[in-house]
């Protein structure tokens, strides 16, 4: 249990998707103009990460890893399908995004309308594929750890995008040098936020 | 007026190649492909390798999509694009693992992330789906080169100021260190990549007023 809490906190603050790895930067920069839309996108990302990482964990464990196929028959024990990782993961993500979209539409129509166009766009959000690849690289021991890692990364991404959106709403009233307006200042603010987030690095978990 | 007669390197085609290097640069203007661009720029070598990988993936997948553009039903085009890109990335990844293992380790997940690099999807959607193979090829090359030079420029400054080396060779003479010069440890940290790109954007827009936002 303690282990799970550690992974959760670590993936939110220390290994933050945006500030430590720059994953999901494209939608982060493009959608962070208002707090409302970025909250919607953030929630959708938490959703999708929370679903895809456990599924990809199973794929990795029972199909992709070297020798993973031995549960079918012992003769397959030395088959290594790990070179198929990318294509399998991206297929899972694309179909999961579609599925999540349909489920939300059916059971939470209000959330669905507020997310709008952002749901399908998540399929090409690097944070999602990045999360699955990190899960593979770090070799989480069981499904619980992988799920918690997915949720934590999602929450970290959510915090980052809502934070930058709030700052961008405020900064409209400031006098920014003309060439730096818009994209330039957003980059520099993200850098400064990243430096602030680095203060979490000292935490030993 | 058939385009067949158009020379391979007509002015229009050359523009496809040169424009992404400057005024429609994928990173600083179109804001595509930032994700993987920043994380690998601590050192020059992985950045160069990533730039070349993106160049290869992009040129080939642009041509492939452009050849298939009349056959793919629009509803499933995203899946088709992802499959083509993913196949190319697997090839690149295997080549890197075979011939440049240490760099491939350094790049870790970022080779895989070329798949979701918005720059590739973005150009496929915006250009290759509506154009012939040859212009698409040039567009791919141009955009990947525009992406690559920003990547290499950022890595150049970060490695020079952060570790005093270039391509792992010492360039700042020992005498400087003896005189009290210290490497700027900040440059190695991830957030500084953002600030360096921010400054590049600043310089570019200050020189070209038409790019300034509102």
CSV table of C-alpha atoms in Angstrom, one decimal:
chain,number,residue,atom,x,y,z
A,1,UNK,CA,0.0,0.0,0.0
A,2,UNK,CA,2.7,2.4,1.0
A,3,UNK,CA,4.5,1.5,-2.2
A,4,UNK,CA,1.4,2.5,-4.2
A,5,UNK,CA,1.2,5.9,-2.5
A,6,UNK,CA,4.9,6.4,-3.3
A,7,UNK,CA,4.4,5.7,-6.9
A,8,UNK,CA,1.4,8.0,-7.0
A,9,UNK,CA,3.1,11.0,-5.5
A,10,UNK,CA,6.3,10.4,-7.5
A,11,UNK,CA,4.5,10.3,-10.8
A,12,UNK,CA,2.5,13.5,-10.0
A,13,UNK,CA,5.3,15.7,-8.7
A,14,UNK,CA,8.8,14.3,-9.3
A,15,UNK,CA,8.4,12.6,-12.7
A,16,UNK,CA,5.8,15.0,-13.9
A,17,UNK,CA,5.0,14.3,-17.5
A,18,UNK,CA,5.3,17.9,-18.6
A,19,UNK,CA,8.0,19.4,-16.5
A,20,UNK,CA,10.4,16.5,-16.3
A,21,UNK,CA,9.8,14.8,-19.7
A,22,UNK,CA,8.0,17.4,-21.9
A,23,UNK,CA,5.3,14.8,-22.9
A,24,UNK,CA,2.0,16.1,-24.2
A,25,UNK,CA,3.6,19.5,-24.9
A,26,UNK,CA,1.7,20.1,-28.2
A,27,UNK,CA,-1.8,20.0,-26.7
A,28,UNK,CA,-0.5,21.6,-23.5
A,29,UNK,CA,0.6,24.6,-25.5
A,30,UNK,CA,-2.3,24.7,-27.9
A,31,UNK,CA,-5.2,24.2,-25.5
A,32,UNK,CA,-4.1,26.1,-22.4
A,33,UNK,CA,-5.6,29.5,-23.3
A,34,UNK,CA,-8.5,29.2,-20.8
A,35,UNK,CA,-8.8,27.3,-17.5
A,36,UNK,CA,-12.2,25.8,-18.4
A,37,UNK,CA,-11.1,23.9,-21.6
A,38,UNK,CA,-7.8,22.9,-20.1
A,39,UNK,CA,-9.7,21.4,-17.1
A,40,UNK,CA,-11.7,19.3,-19.5
A,41,UNK,CA,-8.7,18.1,-21.4
A,42,UNK,CA,-6.9,17.3,-18.2
A,43,UNK,CA,-9.7,15.1,-16.9
A,44,UNK,CA,-9.8,13.3,-20.3
A,45,UNK,CA,-6.1,12.6,-20.1
A,46,UNK,CA,-6.4,11.2,-16.6
A,47,UNK,CA,-9.2,8.9,-17.9
A,48,UNK,CA,-7.3,7.6,-20.9
A,49,UNK,CA,-4.1,7.1,-19.0
A,50,UNK,CA,-5.9,5.3,-16.2
A,51,UNK,CA,-7.3,2.9,-18.8
A,52,UNK,CA,-4.6,2.4,-21.3
A,53,UNK,CA,-1.7,1.8,-19.0
A,54,UNK,CA,-3.2,-1.3,-17.2
A,55,UNK,CA,-4.2,-2.7,-20.6
A,56,UNK,CA,-0.8,-2.2,-22.1
A,57,UNK,CA,0.6,-3.7,-19.0
A,58,UNK,CA,-1.2,-6.9,-19.7
A,59,UNK,CA,-0.2,-6.9,-23.3
A,60,UNK,CA,3.4,-6.4,-22.3
A,61,UNK,CA,3.2,-9.2,-19.7
A,62,UNK,CA,1.4,-11.8,-21.7
A,63,UNK,CA,2.3,-11.1,-25.3
A,64,UNK,CA,5.2,-8.8,-25.9
A,65,UNK,CA,7.9,-9.5,-23.4
A,66,UNK,CA,10.6,-12.0,-24.2
A,67,UNK,CA,9.3,-15.5,-23.3
A,68,UNK,CA,5.9,-14.0,-22.4
A,69,UNK,CA,4.0,-16.3,-24.8
A,70,UNK,CA,5.0,-19.4,-22.8
A,71,UNK,CA,1.5,-19.4,-21.2
A,72,UNK,CA,0.1,-20.7,-24.5
A,73,UNK,CA,2.6,-23.5,-24.9
A,74,UNK,CA,6.1,-24.1,-23.5
A,75,UNK,CA,7.5,-24.3,-27.0
A,76,UNK,CA,6.9,-20.6,-27.5
A,77,UNK,CA,9.1,-19.7,-24.5
A,78,UNK,CA,11.9,-18.2,-26.6
A,79,UNK,CA,9.7,-16.0,-28.8
A,80,UNK,CA,10.4,-12.3,-28.3
A,81,UNK,CA,7.8,-10.0,-29.8
A,82,UNK,CA,9.1,-6.8,-28.1
A,83,UNK,CA,9.8,-5.2,-31.5
A,84,UNK,CA,6.0,-5.0,-32.0
A,85,UNK,CA,5.6,-2.8,-28.9
A,86,UNK,CA,5.0,0.5,-30.6
A,87,UNK,CA,2.4,-0.8,-33.0
A,88,UNK,CA,0.5,-2.7,-30.3
A,89,UNK,CA,0.5,0.1,-27.9
A,90,UNK,CA,-0.6,2.7,-30.4
A,91,UNK,CA,-3.4,0.4,-31.5
A,92,UNK,CA,-4.6,0.0,-28.0
A,93,UNK,CA,-4.5,3.7,-27.3
A,94,UNK,CA,-6.3,4.6,-30.5
A,95,UNK,CA,-9.1,2.1,-29.8
A,96,UNK,CA,-9.3,2.9,-26.1
A,97,UNK,CA,-9.7,6.6,-26.9
A,98,UNK,CA,-12.6,5.6,-29.2
A,99,UNK,CA,-14.1,3.4,-26.5
A,100,UNK,CA,-13.7,5.9,-23.7
A,101,UNK,CA,-15.4,8.4,-25.9
A,102,UNK,CA,-18.4,6.2,-26.4
A,103,UNK,CA,-18.6,5.3,-22.7
A,104,UNK,CA,-18.5,8.9,-21.6
A,105,UNK,CA,-21.1,9.9,-24.3
A,106,UNK,CA,-23.5,7.2,-23.0
A,107,UNK,CA,-23.1,7.7,-19.2
A,108,UNK,CA,-21.9,11.2,-18.7
A,109,UNK,CA,-23.3,13.4,-21.5
A,110,UNK,CA,-22.5,16.6,-19.8
A,111,UNK,CA,-18.8,15.7,-19.4
A,112,UNK,CA,-18.9,14.6,-23.0
A,113,UNK,CA,-20.1,17.9,-24.4
A,114,UNK,CA,-17.6,19.8,-22.3
A,115,UNK,CA,-14.7,17.7,-23.5
A,116,UNK,CA,-15.9,18.0,-27.1
A,117,UNK,CA,-13.1,17.8,-29.7
A,118,UNK,CA,-10.3,17.1,-27.2
A,119,UNK,CA,-11.2,13.5,-26.6
A,120,UNK,CA,-10.3,12.1,-30.1
A,121,UNK,CA,-7.2,14.3,-30.1
A,122,UNK,CA,-5.8,12.5,-27.1
A,123,UNK,CA,-4.9,9.5,-29.3
A,124,UNK,CA,-2.0,11.5,-30.6
A,125,UNK,CA,-1.0,13.0,-27.3
A,126,UNK,CA,2.5,12.0,-26.6
A,127,UNK,CA,1.8,11.8,-22.8
A,128,UNK,CA,-0.3,8.7,-23.4
A,129,UNK,CA,2.1,6.7,-25.4
A,130,UNK,CA,4.9,8.0,-23.3
A,131,UNK,CA,3.2,6.7,-20.2
A,132,UNK,CA,2.9,3.3,-21.6
A,133,UNK,CA,6.5,3.2,-22.8
A,134,UNK,CA,7.7,4.4,-19.4
A,135,UNK,CA,5.6,1.7,-17.8
A,136,UNK,CA,7.4,-0.8,-20.0
A,137,UNK,CA,10.8,0.6,-19.3
A,138,UNK,CA,10.4,0.8,-15.5
A,139,UNK,CA,9.0,-2.7,-15.3
A,140,UNK,CA,6.3,-2.2,-12.7
A,141,UNK,CA,5.7,-5.4,-10.7
A,142,UNK,CA,1.9,-5.7,-10.9
A,143,UNK,CA,-1.2,-4.3,-12.3
A,144,UNK,CA,-1.9,-2.1,-9.2
A,145,UNK,CA,1.4,-0.3,-9.6
A,146,UNK,CA,0.9,0.2,-13.3
A,147,UNK,CA,-2.6,1.6,-12.8
A,148,UNK,CA,-1.5,4.0,-10.0
A,149,UNK,CA,1.4,5.2,-12.2
A,150,UNK,CA,-1.1,5.9,-15.0
A,151,UNK,CA,-3.5,7.8,-12.8
A,152,UNK,CA,-0.7,9.7,-11.1
A,153,UNK,CA,0.8,10.8,-14.4
A,154,UNK,CA,-2.6,11.9,-15.5
A,155,UNK,CA,-3.1,14.0,-12.4
A,156,UNK,CA,0.4,15.5,-12.8
A,157,UNK,CA,-0.5,16.5,-16.4
A,158,UNK,CA,-3.8,17.9,-15.3
A,159,UNK,CA,-2.2,20.1,-12.6
A,160,UNK,CA,0.4,21.4,-15.1
A,161,UNK,CA,-2.1,22.4,-17.8
A,162,UNK,CA,-4.6,24.0,-15.4
A,163,UNK,CA,-1.7,25.9,-13.8
A,164,UNK,CA,-0.4,27.3,-17.1
A,165,UNK,CA,-3.9,28.2,-18.2
A,166,UNK,CA,-4.5,30.2,-15.0
A,167,UNK,CA,-1.2,32.0,-15.5
A,168,UNK,CA,-2.0,32.7,-19.2
A,169,UNK,CA,-5.3,34.2,-18.3
A,170,UNK,CA,-3.6,36.6,-15.9
A,171,UNK,CA,-0.8,37.4,-18.2
A,172,UNK,CA,-3.1,39.0,-20.7
A,173,UNK,CA,-3.1,42.1,-18.5
A,174,UNK,CA,0.7,42.3,-18.4
A,175,UNK,CA,2.9,44.2,-20.7
A,176,UNK,CA,4.9,41.5,-22.4
A,177,UNK,CA,7.5,42.5,-25.1
A,178,UNK,CA,5.8,42.2,-28.5
A,179,UNK,CA,8.0,39.4,-30.0
A,180,UNK,CA,7.6,37.3,-26.9
A,181,UNK,CA,3.8,37.5,-26.8
A,182,UNK,CA,1.8,34.3,-27.0
A,183,UNK,CA,4.1,31.3,-27.7
A,184,UNK,CA,7.4,32.7,-26.5
A,185,UNK,CA,6.3,33.8,-23.0
A,186,UNK,CA,4.4,30.5,-22.6
A,187,UNK,CA,7.6,28.6,-23.1
A,188,UNK,CA,9.5,30.7,-20.6
A,189,UNK,CA,6.7,30.4,-18.0
A,190,UNK,CA,6.6,26.7,-18.5
A,191,UNK,CA,10.4,26.7,-17.9
A,192,UNK,CA,9.9,28.6,-14.7
A,193,UNK,CA,7.1,26.3,-13.5
A,194,UNK,CA,9.4,23.4,-14.3
A,195,UNK,CA,12.1,24.9,-12.1
A,196,UNK,CA,9.6,25.3,-9.3
A,197,UNK,CA,8.5,21.7,-9.7
A,198,UNK,CA,12.1,20.6,-9.5
A,199,UNK,CA,12.1,21.5,-5.8
A,200,UNK,CA,10.1,18.3,-5.3
A,201,UNK,CA,13.1,16.3,-6.5
A,202,UNK,CA,14.7,16.4,-3.1
A,203,UNK,CA,11.9,14.3,-1.7
A,204,UNK,CA,13.0,10.8,-1.0
A,205,UNK,CA,10.3,8.2,-1.4
B,1,UNK,CA,-1.5,22.7,-67.8
B,2,UNK,CA,-0.3,19.4,-66.4
B,3,UNK,CA,2.0,19.4,-63.5
B,4,UNK,CA,4.0,16.6,-65.2
B,5,UNK,CA,6.1,19.2,-67.0
B,6,UNK,CA,7.1,21.0,-63.8
B,7,UNK,CA,10.8,20.6,-63.2
B,8,UNK,CA,11.7,18.7,-60.1
B,9,UNK,CA,13.3,21.7,-58.4
B,10,UNK,CA,10.9,24.4,-59.5
B,11,UNK,CA,10.6,27.6,-57.4
B,12,UNK,CA,7.4,26.3,-55.8
B,13,UNK,CA,9.0,23.0,-54.8
B,14,UNK,CA,12.1,24.7,-53.4
B,15,UNK,CA,9.8,26.9,-51.3
B,16,UNK,CA,8.4,23.8,-49.7
B,17,UNK,CA,11.8,22.9,-48.7
B,18,UNK,CA,13.0,26.2,-47.5
B,19,UNK,CA,10.0,27.7,-45.8
B,20,UNK,CA,9.9,25.3,-42.8
B,21,UNK,CA,13.4,26.3,-42.0
B,22,UNK,CA,12.4,29.8,-41.2
B,23,UNK,CA,9.1,31.5,-41.4
B,24,UNK,CA,6.9,28.4,-41.0
B,25,UNK,CA,9.2,26.5,-38.8
B,26,UNK,CA,7.4,23.5,-37.2
B,27,UNK,CA,8.7,24.1,-33.7
B,28,UNK,CA,8.7,27.9,-33.3
B,29,UNK,CA,5.8,28.8,-35.5
B,30,UNK,CA,3.5,25.8,-36.0
B,31,UNK,CA,4.1,24.5,-32.5
B,32,UNK,CA,4.4,20.9,-33.6
B,33,UNK,CA,6.6,18.2,-32.2
B,34,UNK,CA,7.8,20.0,-29.1
B,35,UNK,CA,7.3,16.9,-26.9
B,36,UNK,CA,10.4,15.0,-28.0
B,37,UNK,CA,12.3,18.0,-29.1
B,38,UNK,CA,13.1,19.3,-25.7
B,39,UNK,CA,13.9,16.2,-23.6
B,40,UNK,CA,16.8,14.9,-25.7
B,41,UNK,CA,18.6,18.2,-26.1
B,42,UNK,CA,20.9,17.9,-23.1
B,43,UNK,CA,23.7,16.6,-25.4
B,44,UNK,CA,24.4,17.2,-29.1
B,45,UNK,CA,24.8,13.6,-30.1
B,46,UNK,CA,21.4,12.2,-29.3
B,47,UNK,CA,19.8,15.3,-30.8
B,48,UNK,CA,21.5,14.8,-34.1
B,49,UNK,CA,20.5,11.1,-34.1
B,50,UNK,CA,16.9,12.0,-33.3
B,51,UNK,CA,16.8,14.7,-36.0
B,52,UNK,CA,18.0,12.2,-38.6
B,53,UNK,CA,15.5,9.6,-37.4
B,54,UNK,CA,12.7,12.1,-37.7
B,55,UNK,CA,13.9,13.1,-41.1
B,56,UNK,CA,13.8,9.5,-42.3
B,57,UNK,CA,10.5,8.6,-40.8
B,58,UNK,CA,8.9,11.8,-42.0
B,59,UNK,CA,10.1,11.7,-45.6
B,60,UNK,CA,9.1,8.1,-46.1
B,61,UNK,CA,5.7,8.3,-44.4
B,62,UNK,CA,4.9,11.4,-46.2
B,63,UNK,CA,5.5,9.7,-49.5
B,64,UNK,CA,3.6,6.6,-48.5
B,65,UNK,CA,0.6,8.5,-47.4
B,66,UNK,CA,0.7,10.6,-50.5
B,67,UNK,CA,0.7,7.5,-52.6
B,68,UNK,CA,-2.2,6.0,-50.7
B,69,UNK,CA,-4.2,9.2,-50.4
B,70,UNK,CA,-6.8,8.3,-52.9
B,71,UNK,CA,-7.4,4.8,-51.6
B,72,UNK,CA,-7.7,5.5,-47.8
B,73,UNK,CA,-11.3,6.2,-46.7
B,74,UNK,CA,-11.3,9.4,-44.6
B,75,UNK,CA,-12.9,7.8,-41.6
B,76,UNK,CA,-10.0,5.4,-40.9
B,77,UNK,CA,-7.2,7.6,-42.1
B,78,UNK,CA,-5.8,8.3,-38.6
B,79,UNK,CA,-5.3,4.6,-37.9
B,80,UNK,CA,-3.7,4.1,-41.3
B,81,UNK,CA,-1.4,7.0,-40.7
B,82,UNK,CA,-0.5,5.7,-37.2
B,83,UNK,CA,0.3,2.2,-38.6
B,84,UNK,CA,2.5,3.6,-41.4
B,85,UNK,CA,4.4,5.8,-38.9
B,86,UNK,CA,4.7,3.1,-36.3
B,87,UNK,CA,6.1,0.7,-38.9
B,88,UNK,CA,8.7,3.2,-39.9
B,89,UNK,CA,9.6,4.0,-36.3
B,90,UNK,CA,10.1,0.3,-35.6
B,91,UNK,CA,12.5,0.1,-38.4
B,92,UNK,CA,14.4,3.2,-37.2
B,93,UNK,CA,14.4,1.8,-33.7
B,94,UNK,CA,15.8,-1.5,-34.7
B,95,UNK,CA,18.5,0.1,-36.8
B,96,UNK,CA,19.5,2.3,-33.9
B,97,UNK,CA,19.6,-0.6,-31.5
B,98,UNK,CA,21.9,-2.5,-34.0
B,99,UNK,CA,24.3,0.3,-34.9
B,100,UNK,CA,24.2,2.9,-32.2
B,101,UNK,CA,23.2,1.1,-29.1
B,102,UNK,CA,24.4,3.6,-26.5
B,103,UNK,CA,22.6,6.5,-28.2
B,104,UNK,CA,19.5,4.4,-28.5
B,105,UNK,CA,19.7,3.8,-24.7
B,106,UNK,CA,20.1,7.5,-24.1
B,107,UNK,CA,17.0,8.3,-26.2
B,108,UNK,CA,15.1,5.7,-24.4
B,109,UNK,CA,11.3,6.2,-25.0
B,110,UNK,CA,11.8,9.1,-27.3
B,111,UNK,CA,12.4,7.0,-30.4
B,112,UNK,CA,9.0,5.4,-29.8
B,113,UNK,CA,7.5,8.8,-29.2
B,114,UNK,CA,8.3,9.8,-32.8
B,115,UNK,CA,5.0,8.0,-33.5
B,116,UNK,CA,3.0,10.5,-31.6
B,117,UNK,CA,5.2,13.4,-32.6
B,118,UNK,CA,2.6,15.8,-33.7
B,119,UNK,CA,4.9,17.2,-36.4
B,120,UNK,CA,4.6,13.9,-38.4
B,121,UNK,CA,0.8,13.5,-38.0
B,122,UNK,CA,0.4,17.2,-38.6
B,123,UNK,CA,2.2,17.3,-41.9
B,124,UNK,CA,0.5,14.1,-43.1
B,125,UNK,CA,-2.9,15.6,-42.4
B,126,UNK,CA,-2.1,19.0,-43.7
B,127,UNK,CA,0.0,18.2,-46.7
B,128,UNK,CA,0.5,14.7,-47.8
B,129,UNK,CA,-3.2,13.9,-47.9
B,130,UNK,CA,-3.7,16.4,-50.6
B,131,UNK,CA,-0.5,16.5,-52.6
B,132,UNK,CA,1.5,14.4,-55.0
B,133,UNK,CA,4.4,12.2,-53.7
B,134,UNK,CA,7.3,14.4,-54.8
B,135,UNK,CA,6.1,17.7,-53.2
B,136,UNK,CA,5.1,15.6,-50.1
B,137,UNK,CA,8.6,14.2,-50.0
B,138,UNK,CA,10.1,17.7,-50.1
B,139,UNK,CA,7.6,19.0,-47.5
B,140,UNK,CA,8.6,16.1,-45.3
B,141,UNK,CA,12.3,16.8,-45.7
B,142,UNK,CA,11.9,20.6,-45.2
B,143,UNK,CA,9.8,20.2,-42.0
B,144,UNK,CA,12.1,17.6,-40.6
B,145,UNK,CA,15.1,19.8,-41.3
B,146,UNK,CA,13.4,22.8,-39.7
B,147,UNK,CA,12.7,20.6,-36.7
B,148,UNK,CA,16.2,19.3,-36.7
B,149,UNK,CA,18.0,22.6,-36.8
B,150,UNK,CA,16.1,23.9,-33.8
B,151,UNK,CA,16.9,20.7,-32.0
B,152,UNK,CA,20.5,20.9,-32.8
B,153,UNK,CA,20.7,24.6,-31.9
B,154,UNK,CA,19.2,24.1,-28.5
B,155,UNK,CA,21.4,21.1,-27.9
B,156,UNK,CA,24.5,23.1,-29.0
B,157,UNK,CA,23.9,25.8,-26.4
B,158,UNK,CA,22.8,23.5,-23.6
B,159,UNK,CA,25.8,21.2,-24.0
B,160,UNK,CA,28.3,24.1,-24.5
B,161,UNK,CA,27.1,26.1,-21.5
B,162,UNK,CA,26.0,23.2,-19.4
B,163,UNK,CA,28.9,20.8,-19.6
B,164,UNK,CA,31.5,22.7,-21.6
B,165,UNK,CA,31.7,20.0,-24.2
B,166,UNK,CA,30.5,19.5,-27.8
B,167,UNK,CA,29.8,16.0,-29.0
B,168,UNK,CA,31.5,14.9,-25.7
B,169,UNK,CA,34.7,16.7,-26.6
B,170,UNK,CA,36.0,19.3,-24.3
B,171,UNK,CA,35.8,22.7,-26.0
B,172,UNK,CA,36.1,25.1,-23.1
B,173,UNK,CA,39.9,25.1,-22.3
B,174,UNK,CA,41.0,24.0,-18.9
B,175,UNK,CA,42.6,27.4,-18.3
B,176,UNK,CA,39.1,28.9,-18.1
B,177,UNK,CA,38.2,26.5,-15.3
B,178,UNK,CA,41.4,27.3,-13.5
B,179,UNK,CA,40.6,30.9,-13.7
B,180,UNK,CA,37.3,30.3,-11.9
B,181,UNK,CA,34.9,29.6,-14.8
B,182,UNK,CA,32.1,27.2,-13.8
B,183,UNK,CA,29.7,25.2,-16.0
B,184,UNK,CA,26.1,26.4,-15.8
B,185,UNK,CA,24.5,23.5,-14.1
B,186,UNK,CA,21.0,25.0,-14.8
B,187,UNK,CA,21.5,24.3,-18.5
B,188,UNK,CA,21.4,20.5,-18.0
B,189,UNK,CA,18.1,20.6,-16.2
B,190,UNK,CA,15.0,20.1,-18.3
B,191,UNK,CA,13.3,23.5,-17.7
B,192,UNK,CA,16.1,25.4,-19.4
B,193,UNK,CA,15.3,23.7,-22.7
B,194,UNK,CA,12.0,25.6,-22.7
B,195,UNK,CA,13.7,28.8,-21.9
B,196,UNK,CA,16.2,28.4,-24.7
B,197,UNK,CA,13.5,27.7,-27.2
B,198,UNK,CA,11.6,30.7,-25.8
B,199,UNK,CA,14.6,32.8,-26.5
B,200,UNK,CA,15.0,31.4,-30.0
B,201,UNK,CA,11.3,32.3,-30.7
B,202,UNK,CA,11.9,35.8,-29.2
B,203,UNK,CA,14.9,36.4,-31.5
B,204,UNK,CA,13.1,35.1,-34.6
B,205,UNK,CA,10.0,37.2,-34.0
B,206,UNK,CA,12.0,40.3,-33.2
B,207,UNK,CA,13.7,40.0,-36.6
B,208,UNK,CA,10.5,39.2,-38.5
B,209,UNK,CA,7.7,41.5,-37.2
B,210,UNK,CA,5.0,39.7,-39.3
B,211,UNK,CA,5.2,36.7,-37.0
B,212,UNK,CA,4.3,38.6,-33.8
B,213,UNK,CA,1.1,37.4,-32.2
B,214,UNK,CA,-1.7,40.0,-31.5
